[in-house]
Short mmCIF file of C-alpha atoms and ligand atoms in Angstrom, two decimals:
data_model
loop_
_atom_site.label_atom_id
_atom_site.label_comp_id
_atom_site.label_asym_id
_atom_site.label_seq_id
_atom_site.Cartn_x
_atom_site.Cartn_y
_atom_site.Cartn_z
CA MET N 1 -0.14 -0.24 0.27
CA GLY N 2 3.10 1.88 -0.27
CA THR N 3 3.78 2.05 3.40
CA LEU N 4 5.53 0.70 6.09
CA ALA N 5 2.62 -0.85 7.95
CA THR N 6 3.73 -0.92 12.52
CA LEU N 7 2.49 -2.97 14.00
CA CYS N 8 3.40 -3.20 17.41
CA LEU N 9 1.93 -5.06 20.51
CA PRO N 10 2.80 -5.27 24.04
CA GLY N 11 4.13 -8.39 25.25
CA ASP N 12 5.91 -10.77 23.74
CA GLY N 13 4.03 -10.55 20.69
CA HIS N 14 1.35 -12.00 19.67
CA PRO N 15 3.68 -14.01 16.87
CA ALA N 16 0.62 -16.03 15.68
CA ALA N 17 -1.97 -13.67 15.43
CA THR N 18 0.63 -11.20 14.18
CA VAL N 19 1.51 -13.58 11.43
CA ALA N 20 -2.38 -13.89 10.29
CA VAL N 21 -2.25 -10.23 10.04
CA CYS N 22 0.67 -9.83 8.26
CA ARG N 23 -0.37 -12.14 5.40
CA LEU N 24 -3.98 -10.39 5.08
CA LEU N 25 -2.62 -7.37 4.64
CA ARG N 26 -0.01 -8.53 2.26
CA ASP N 27 -3.18 -10.48 0.74
CA LEU N 28 -6.22 -7.19 0.99
CA GLU N 29 -3.16 -4.58 -0.93
CA ARG N 30 -2.94 -7.85 -4.09
CA ARG N 31 -6.49 -7.07 -3.79
CA LEU N 32 -6.95 -3.90 -4.29
CA THR N 33 -4.14 -1.99 -5.52
CA VAL N 34 -3.88 0.27 -8.13
CA ASN N 35 -0.49 0.72 -8.88
CA GLY N 36 2.88 -1.44 -9.83
CA PRO N 37 3.71 -3.82 -12.93
CA PRO N 38 1.24 -5.37 -14.47
CA GLU N 39 2.38 -9.71 -11.89
CA ALA N 40 1.21 -6.91 -9.78
CA LEU N 41 -2.08 -5.45 -10.93
CA ARG N 42 -2.73 -9.21 -12.26
CA HIS N 43 -4.95 -10.03 -8.36
CA SER N 44 -6.13 -6.67 -8.38
CA GLN N 45 -10.07 -6.95 -8.44
CA VAL N 46 -10.39 -3.19 -8.67
CA GLU N 47 -7.84 -3.51 -11.78
CA ALA N 48 -10.32 -5.65 -12.47
CA VAL N 49 -13.46 -3.60 -13.24
CA ASN N 50 -11.30 -0.46 -14.44
CA ALA N 51 -10.10 -2.58 -17.21
CA ALA N 52 -14.23 -3.36 -18.28
CA ALA N 53 -14.65 -0.25 -17.86
CA GLY N 54 -17.78 0.95 -20.87
CA ARG N 55 -17.61 -2.97 -21.97
CA ALA N 56 -19.00 -5.25 -19.16
CA ALA N 57 -19.33 -5.57 -15.17
CA VAL N 58 -17.12 -7.39 -13.29
CA ALA N 59 -18.01 -9.86 -9.70
CA LEU N 60 -15.85 -9.56 -6.90
CA ASP N 61 -15.35 -11.02 -3.81
CA ALA N 62 -17.60 -10.04 -0.45
CA GLU N 63 -14.79 -7.94 1.42
CA VAL N 64 -14.34 -5.94 -2.31
CA TYR N 65 -17.62 -6.12 -3.15
CA GLY N 66 -18.66 -4.23 0.43
CA LEU N 67 -15.20 -1.33 -0.42
CA VAL N 68 -16.13 -0.95 -3.25
CA ARG N 69 -20.20 0.38 -2.67
CA THR N 70 -19.06 2.27 0.43
CA ALA N 71 -16.97 4.25 -1.81
CA VAL N 72 -19.45 5.42 -4.33
CA LEU N 73 -21.85 5.53 -1.73
CA ALA N 74 -19.14 8.42 -0.01
CA SER N 75 -18.57 9.36 -2.82
CA ARG N 76 -21.98 10.34 -4.35
CA ARG N 77 -23.00 11.64 -0.34
CA TYR N 78 -19.66 14.05 -0.49
CA ARG N 79 -19.47 14.72 -4.58
CA GLY N 80 -16.86 17.21 -4.27
CA SER N 81 -14.31 16.25 -0.97
CA PHE N 82 -13.88 12.83 -1.24
CA ASN N 83 -14.36 10.18 -4.74
CA ALA N 84 -13.39 6.67 -5.22
CA LEU N 85 -13.98 7.56 -8.83
CA ILE N 86 -10.66 10.43 -9.35
CA GLY N 87 -8.45 7.70 -10.69
CA PRO N 88 -7.93 8.74 -13.88
CA VAL N 89 -7.22 12.24 -13.25
CA VAL N 90 -5.11 10.23 -10.48
CA LYS N 91 -3.30 8.16 -12.68
CA ALA N 92 -2.79 12.10 -15.12
CA TRP N 93 -1.05 12.83 -11.96
CA ARG N 94 0.83 10.27 -10.40
CA ILE N 95 2.23 12.48 -7.14
CA GLY N 96 4.36 10.51 -4.69
CA PHE N 97 5.80 8.57 -8.11
CA ALA N 98 9.42 9.50 -9.87
CA ASP N 99 7.92 10.47 -13.21
CA ALA N 100 5.13 12.38 -12.16
CA ARG N 101 4.22 15.38 -13.36
CA VAL N 102 1.42 18.80 -13.74
CA PRO N 103 -0.84 17.51 -16.99
CA ALA N 104 -2.26 20.32 -18.99
CA ALA N 105 -5.74 21.89 -18.52
CA ALA N 106 -7.19 20.65 -21.11
CA GLU N 107 -6.59 16.62 -20.79
CA VAL N 108 -7.79 17.33 -16.68
CA ALA N 109 -11.02 18.86 -18.49
CA ALA N 110 -11.23 15.95 -20.46
CA LEU N 111 -10.53 13.57 -17.44
CA LEU N 112 -12.71 15.14 -14.81
CA GLU N 113 -15.75 13.83 -17.41
CA LEU N 114 -15.03 10.69 -16.06
CA THR N 115 -15.13 10.86 -12.56
CA ASP N 116 -19.04 10.42 -11.67
CA PRO N 117 -19.61 8.57 -8.79
CA ASP N 118 -23.88 7.93 -10.72
CA ASP N 119 -21.80 6.49 -13.60
CA VAL N 120 -20.92 3.65 -11.56
CA ASP N 121 -23.10 0.80 -11.70
CA LEU N 122 -23.85 -1.73 -8.25
CA ASP N 123 -25.90 -4.62 -8.22
CA ASP N 124 -25.14 -6.50 -4.46
CA ASP N 125 -27.46 -9.22 -5.65
CA SER N 126 -23.69 -10.74 -7.59
CA ARG N 127 -21.77 -7.91 -6.33
CA SER N 128 -20.61 -6.96 -9.26
CA VAL N 129 -19.15 -3.38 -10.41
CA TRP N 130 -19.63 -1.76 -14.04
CA LEU N 131 -17.94 1.77 -14.68
CA ARG N 132 -20.23 2.49 -17.60
CA ARG N 133 -17.83 5.00 -19.48
CA PRO N 134 -14.68 3.82 -20.59
CA GLY N 135 -11.35 5.40 -18.96
CA MET N 136 -13.09 5.61 -16.04
CA ARG N 137 -11.25 4.25 -13.44
CA LEU N 138 -11.16 3.58 -9.13
CA ASP N 139 -9.23 4.92 -7.34
CA LEU N 140 -9.78 3.13 -3.05
CA GLY N 141 -5.65 4.16 -2.24
CA ALA N 142 -7.83 7.18 0.47
CA ILE N 143 -9.73 4.34 1.74
CA ALA N 144 -7.48 0.71 1.68
CA LYS N 145 -5.53 1.57 5.06
CA GLY N 146 -8.49 2.47 7.03
CA HIS N 147 -10.36 -0.69 5.55
CA ALA N 148 -6.50 -3.17 6.14
CA ALA N 149 -6.53 -1.63 10.10
CA ASP N 150 -10.33 -1.94 10.61
CA ARG N 151 -9.60 -5.89 9.45
CA ALA N 152 -6.79 -6.22 11.14
CA ALA N 153 -7.17 -5.53 14.07
CA ALA N 154 -10.58 -7.79 14.39
CA LEU N 155 -8.81 -10.74 13.27
CA TYR N 156 -6.61 -9.85 16.05
CA ARG N 157 -9.68 -8.83 18.71
CA ALA N 158 -10.61 -12.64 17.16
CA HIS N 159 -7.32 -13.87 18.07
CA GLY N 160 -8.15 -12.76 21.47
CA VAL N 161 -5.69 -10.10 21.62
CA THR N 162 -7.28 -6.98 24.28
CA ASP N 163 -4.12 -4.57 23.55
CA GLY N 164 -2.07 -3.46 20.96
CA LEU N 165 -1.94 -1.49 17.97
CA VAL N 166 -1.70 -1.62 14.02
CA ASP N 167 -0.07 1.40 11.35
CA LEU N 168 -0.89 1.37 8.76
CA GLY N 169 1.87 4.84 7.67
CA GLY N 170 -0.88 7.64 9.19
CA ASN N 171 -3.68 5.05 9.73
CA VAL N 172 -3.74 4.17 13.41
CA VAL N 173 -6.17 1.72 15.18
CA ALA N 174 -5.64 1.24 18.65
CA LEU N 175 -6.88 -2.00 20.44
CA GLY N 176 -7.35 -1.59 24.83
CA ARG N 177 -4.38 -0.04 26.73
CA ALA N 178 -0.57 0.76 25.51
CA GLY N 179 2.08 -1.85 27.57
CA ASP N 180 1.61 1.22 30.66
CA GLY N 181 -1.64 -0.04 31.23
CA ARG N 182 -2.94 3.51 29.59
CA PRO N 183 -4.77 4.83 26.45
CA TRP N 184 -2.14 4.45 23.63
CA ARG N 185 -0.46 8.24 22.63
CA VAL N 186 -1.26 8.67 19.11
CA GLY N 187 1.61 11.17 17.41
CA VAL N 188 0.63 14.51 16.01
CA GLN N 189 2.92 15.09 13.40
CA SER N 190 3.67 18.12 12.34
CA PRO N 191 3.25 19.75 9.01
CA SER N 192 6.22 21.90 8.86
CA ALA N 193 9.03 18.87 11.05
CA ALA N 194 11.07 16.35 9.24
CA ARG N 195 8.89 13.48 9.15
CA GLY N 196 8.43 11.71 13.59
CA VAL N 197 8.31 14.72 14.56
CA THR N 198 5.46 16.00 16.48
CA LEU N 199 3.40 18.71 17.20
CA GLY N 200 1.52 16.56 20.45
CA PHE N 201 -0.28 13.90 20.44
CA LEU N 202 -4.01 11.81 21.16
CA GLU N 203 -4.86 9.81 24.25
CA VAL N 204 -6.93 6.39 22.07
CA SER N 205 -8.25 3.63 23.12
CA ASP N 206 -10.66 1.23 21.07
CA ALA N 207 -10.95 3.85 18.04
CA SER N 208 -8.84 4.34 15.00
CA ALA N 209 -7.16 7.69 14.76
CA VAL N 210 -6.14 8.24 10.77
CA THR N 211 -3.75 11.25 9.66
CA SER N 212 -4.12 13.56 6.30
CA GLY N 213 -0.93 15.85 5.66
CA ILE N 214 -1.03 17.90 2.58
CA TYR N 215 3.34 16.93 3.42
CA GLU N 216 2.91 13.75 2.60
CA ARG N 217 3.92 13.24 -0.72
CA VAL N 218 4.10 15.61 -3.30
CA LEU N 219 5.19 17.40 -6.57
CA GLU N 220 7.36 20.08 -6.92
CA ALA N 221 7.15 21.84 -10.37
CA GLY N 222 7.38 25.02 -11.65
CA GLY N 223 8.30 26.56 -7.50
CA ARG N 224 4.96 24.99 -7.26
CA ARG N 225 4.87 22.48 -4.03
CA TYR N 226 1.26 19.64 -5.81
CA HIS N 227 0.41 17.38 -3.04
CA HIS N 228 -1.59 14.57 -3.61
CA MET N 229 -4.59 14.83 -3.38
CA ILE N 230 -7.32 15.47 -6.27
CA ASP N 231 -10.04 18.27 -5.42
CA PRO N 232 -12.85 16.54 -7.40
CA LEU N 233 -14.31 19.21 -9.21
CA THR N 234 -11.19 21.17 -10.07
CA GLY N 235 -9.07 18.14 -10.57
CA HIS N 236 -6.17 20.19 -9.46
CA PRO N 237 -5.11 18.94 -5.50
CA PHE N 238 -7.02 21.16 -2.95
CA GLU N 239 -6.43 24.61 -1.77
CA SER N 240 -7.04 24.09 1.43
CA ASP N 241 -6.00 26.36 4.47
CA LEU N 242 -5.00 22.82 6.32
CA ALA N 243 -1.66 21.28 7.16
CA SER N 244 -3.52 19.00 8.21
CA VAL N 245 -6.13 17.05 9.95
CA THR N 246 -7.13 13.43 11.79
CA VAL N 247 -9.67 12.39 12.36
CA LEU N 248 -10.70 10.25 15.97
CA SER N 249 -13.78 7.74 14.61
CA PRO N 250 -14.74 3.78 16.18
CA SER N 251 -13.77 2.91 12.51
CA SER N 252 -10.59 3.18 10.39
CA LEU N 253 -12.91 3.35 7.79
CA GLN N 254 -14.78 5.97 8.37
CA ALA N 255 -12.24 7.67 9.98
CA ASP N 256 -10.47 7.59 6.56
CA ILE N 257 -13.45 8.99 4.22
CA TRP N 258 -13.60 11.95 7.01
CA ALA N 259 -10.11 13.04 6.68
CA THR N 260 -10.59 13.78 2.85
CA VAL N 261 -14.27 15.42 3.45
CA ALA N 262 -12.27 17.26 6.35
CA GLN N 263 -9.26 18.38 5.02
CA ARG N 264 -11.28 19.97 1.27
CA GLY N 265 -13.95 21.24 3.33
CA GLY N 266 -10.67 23.87 5.22
CA LEU N 267 -10.89 25.35 9.66
CA VAL N 268 -14.36 26.72 8.92
CA ALA N 269 -16.35 24.05 7.29
CA GLY N 270 -14.39 21.10 7.75
CA SER N 271 -14.68 21.39 11.41
CA ALA N 272 -18.14 22.55 11.16
CA ALA N 273 -18.80 18.48 9.22
CA VAL N 274 -17.12 16.54 11.32
CA THR N 275 -19.43 18.93 14.56
CA ALA N 276 -22.17 17.71 12.67
CA ALA N 277 -20.97 14.14 12.08
CA PRO N 278 -21.65 11.74 14.55
CA GLY N 279 -18.63 9.59 15.65
CA ILE N 280 -16.34 11.17 14.43
CA GLU N 281 -14.40 13.79 15.68
CA ALA N 282 -10.54 15.65 14.23
CA VAL N 283 -8.24 17.70 14.78
CA PHE N 284 -6.78 20.67 13.12
CA VAL N 285 -3.57 22.03 11.99
CA THR N 286 -3.47 24.67 10.00
CA GLY N 287 -0.97 25.89 7.91
CA GLU N 288 -0.57 28.80 10.39
CA ARG N 289 0.41 26.85 13.52
CA THR N 290 -2.55 26.67 14.71
CA VAL N 291 -4.31 23.97 16.85
CA LEU N 292 -8.06 22.93 16.67
CA ALA N 293 -9.80 19.88 18.25
CA THR N 294 -13.82 19.12 18.50
CA ALA N 295 -15.44 19.04 21.26
CA GLY N 296 -15.20 15.26 21.79
CA CYS N 297 -11.49 15.40 21.32
CA ARG N 298 -9.89 17.80 23.29
CA GLU N 299 -9.38 16.28 26.37
CA ALA N 300 -7.61 13.63 24.69
CA LEU N 301 -5.29 15.77 22.98
CA THR N 302 -2.04 17.05 24.56
CA VAL N 303 -0.04 19.46 22.30
CA THR N 304 3.66 20.02 23.62
CA ASP N 305 5.64 21.78 21.15
CA LEU N 306 4.78 25.63 22.21
CA GLY N 307 4.85 27.04 18.41
CA TYR N 308 1.61 26.26 18.08
CA ARG N 309 -1.24 27.34 19.66
CA LEU N 310 -4.36 25.83 20.29
CA LEU N 311 -8.23 27.14 19.13
CA ASP N 312 -11.14 26.67 21.31
CA VAL N 313 -13.81 25.63 19.60
CA ALA N 314 -17.47 26.81 20.64
CA ALA N 315 -18.70 23.71 22.12
CA ASP N 316 -22.07 21.91 20.82
P1 AMP E 1 -5.20 9.68 1.46
O1 AMP E 1 -2.76 8.74 1.50
O2 AMP E 1 -5.29 8.27 2.63
O3 AMP E 1 -4.56 10.94 1.98
O4 AMP E 1 -5.58 9.45 -0.20
C1 AMP E 1 -4.49 9.26 -0.66
C2 AMP E 1 -4.84 9.22 -1.77
O5 AMP E 1 -6.32 8.91 -2.30
C3 AMP E 1 -4.21 9.58 -2.84
O6 AMP E 1 -3.13 9.18 -3.29
C4 AMP E 1 -5.23 8.82 -4.46
O7 AMP E 1 -4.72 7.14 -4.77
C5 AMP E 1 -6.75 9.39 -4.22
N1 AMP E 1 -7.20 10.15 -4.10
C6 AMP E 1 -6.61 11.32 -4.16
N2 AMP E 1 -8.18 12.55 -3.68
C7 AMP E 1 -8.61 11.92 -3.77
C8 AMP E 1 -10.36 12.75 -3.41
N3 AMP E 1 -10.67 14.08 -3.56
N4 AMP E 1 -11.12 11.23 -3.08
C9 AMP E 1 -11.22 10.30 -2.96
N5 AMP E 1 -9.35 10.09 -3.23
C10 AMP E 1 -8.54 10.92 -3.68
MG1 MG E 2 -6.98 8.56 3.23
#
């Protein structure tokens, strides 16, 4: 999934469960990836859907169908921010890869025509997906890690593991408690500093924390920086006053969807949307070094870097 997975288990490391979780993660990557050489894509069910775009419906296994269905419904709902049909545009930019480039305006405009989530047919009975127009592409890159983190945590629980941390490159699920008996502390990356340097931490227990940051993967070209989250309305990277958003939710998949929605919304609209959404909380970090936490996670947040100013949000 283009990231480093860290599994942290207090005690003996639960080797049998951890081997099973590693196998699960590799298997999910195989079935969901849309990146890599042909041999890596051979087992990808998402790529099979993409390859058949405009031609045929493709039947998927129950898990992948469920994930695609969730992604398409979320794309219809959050149309201007989260859109898993953004694939053709993502492929044109290739941000995060060596051959990333700024595509021409006409190219972007043409590709945007192929990103309408209403142009997808979902059939629950046959669990099949049909992208109606040739050139359409599903891209689950924004949520695959969230789903995988949920599955990994569930598999640990099924093995009787009550305490542990699953971290799939910023998609964290905290099970139970850390080795010291306290909630897990999930660092909030300082957007302007080197990776691993945090501005504070969130205390999390039996919940997921997912961070989306514009510093994650970038292309520098023509004196500008372009990050990897694409605005579904313009086909260009989001314009946002936020450097990062960390979303808390019982579901890592939901947190992952919301990380994109909130990042696109920016500080004002993003925090209002998160506050209105049941079971979703978030910490917003702006480019101006201010931090804002929604009411439900204010207590869980500690800001340690004195260079950041913690804003108060009116309680709802
Ligand atoms: P994340 O790393 O979770 O922030 O997801 C970023 C990835 O999601 C990108 O690399 C693309 O594959 C995909 N993506 C980019 N823009 C969007 C968007 N607006 N909605 C859904 N997925 C997107
Ligand atoms: Mg994401």
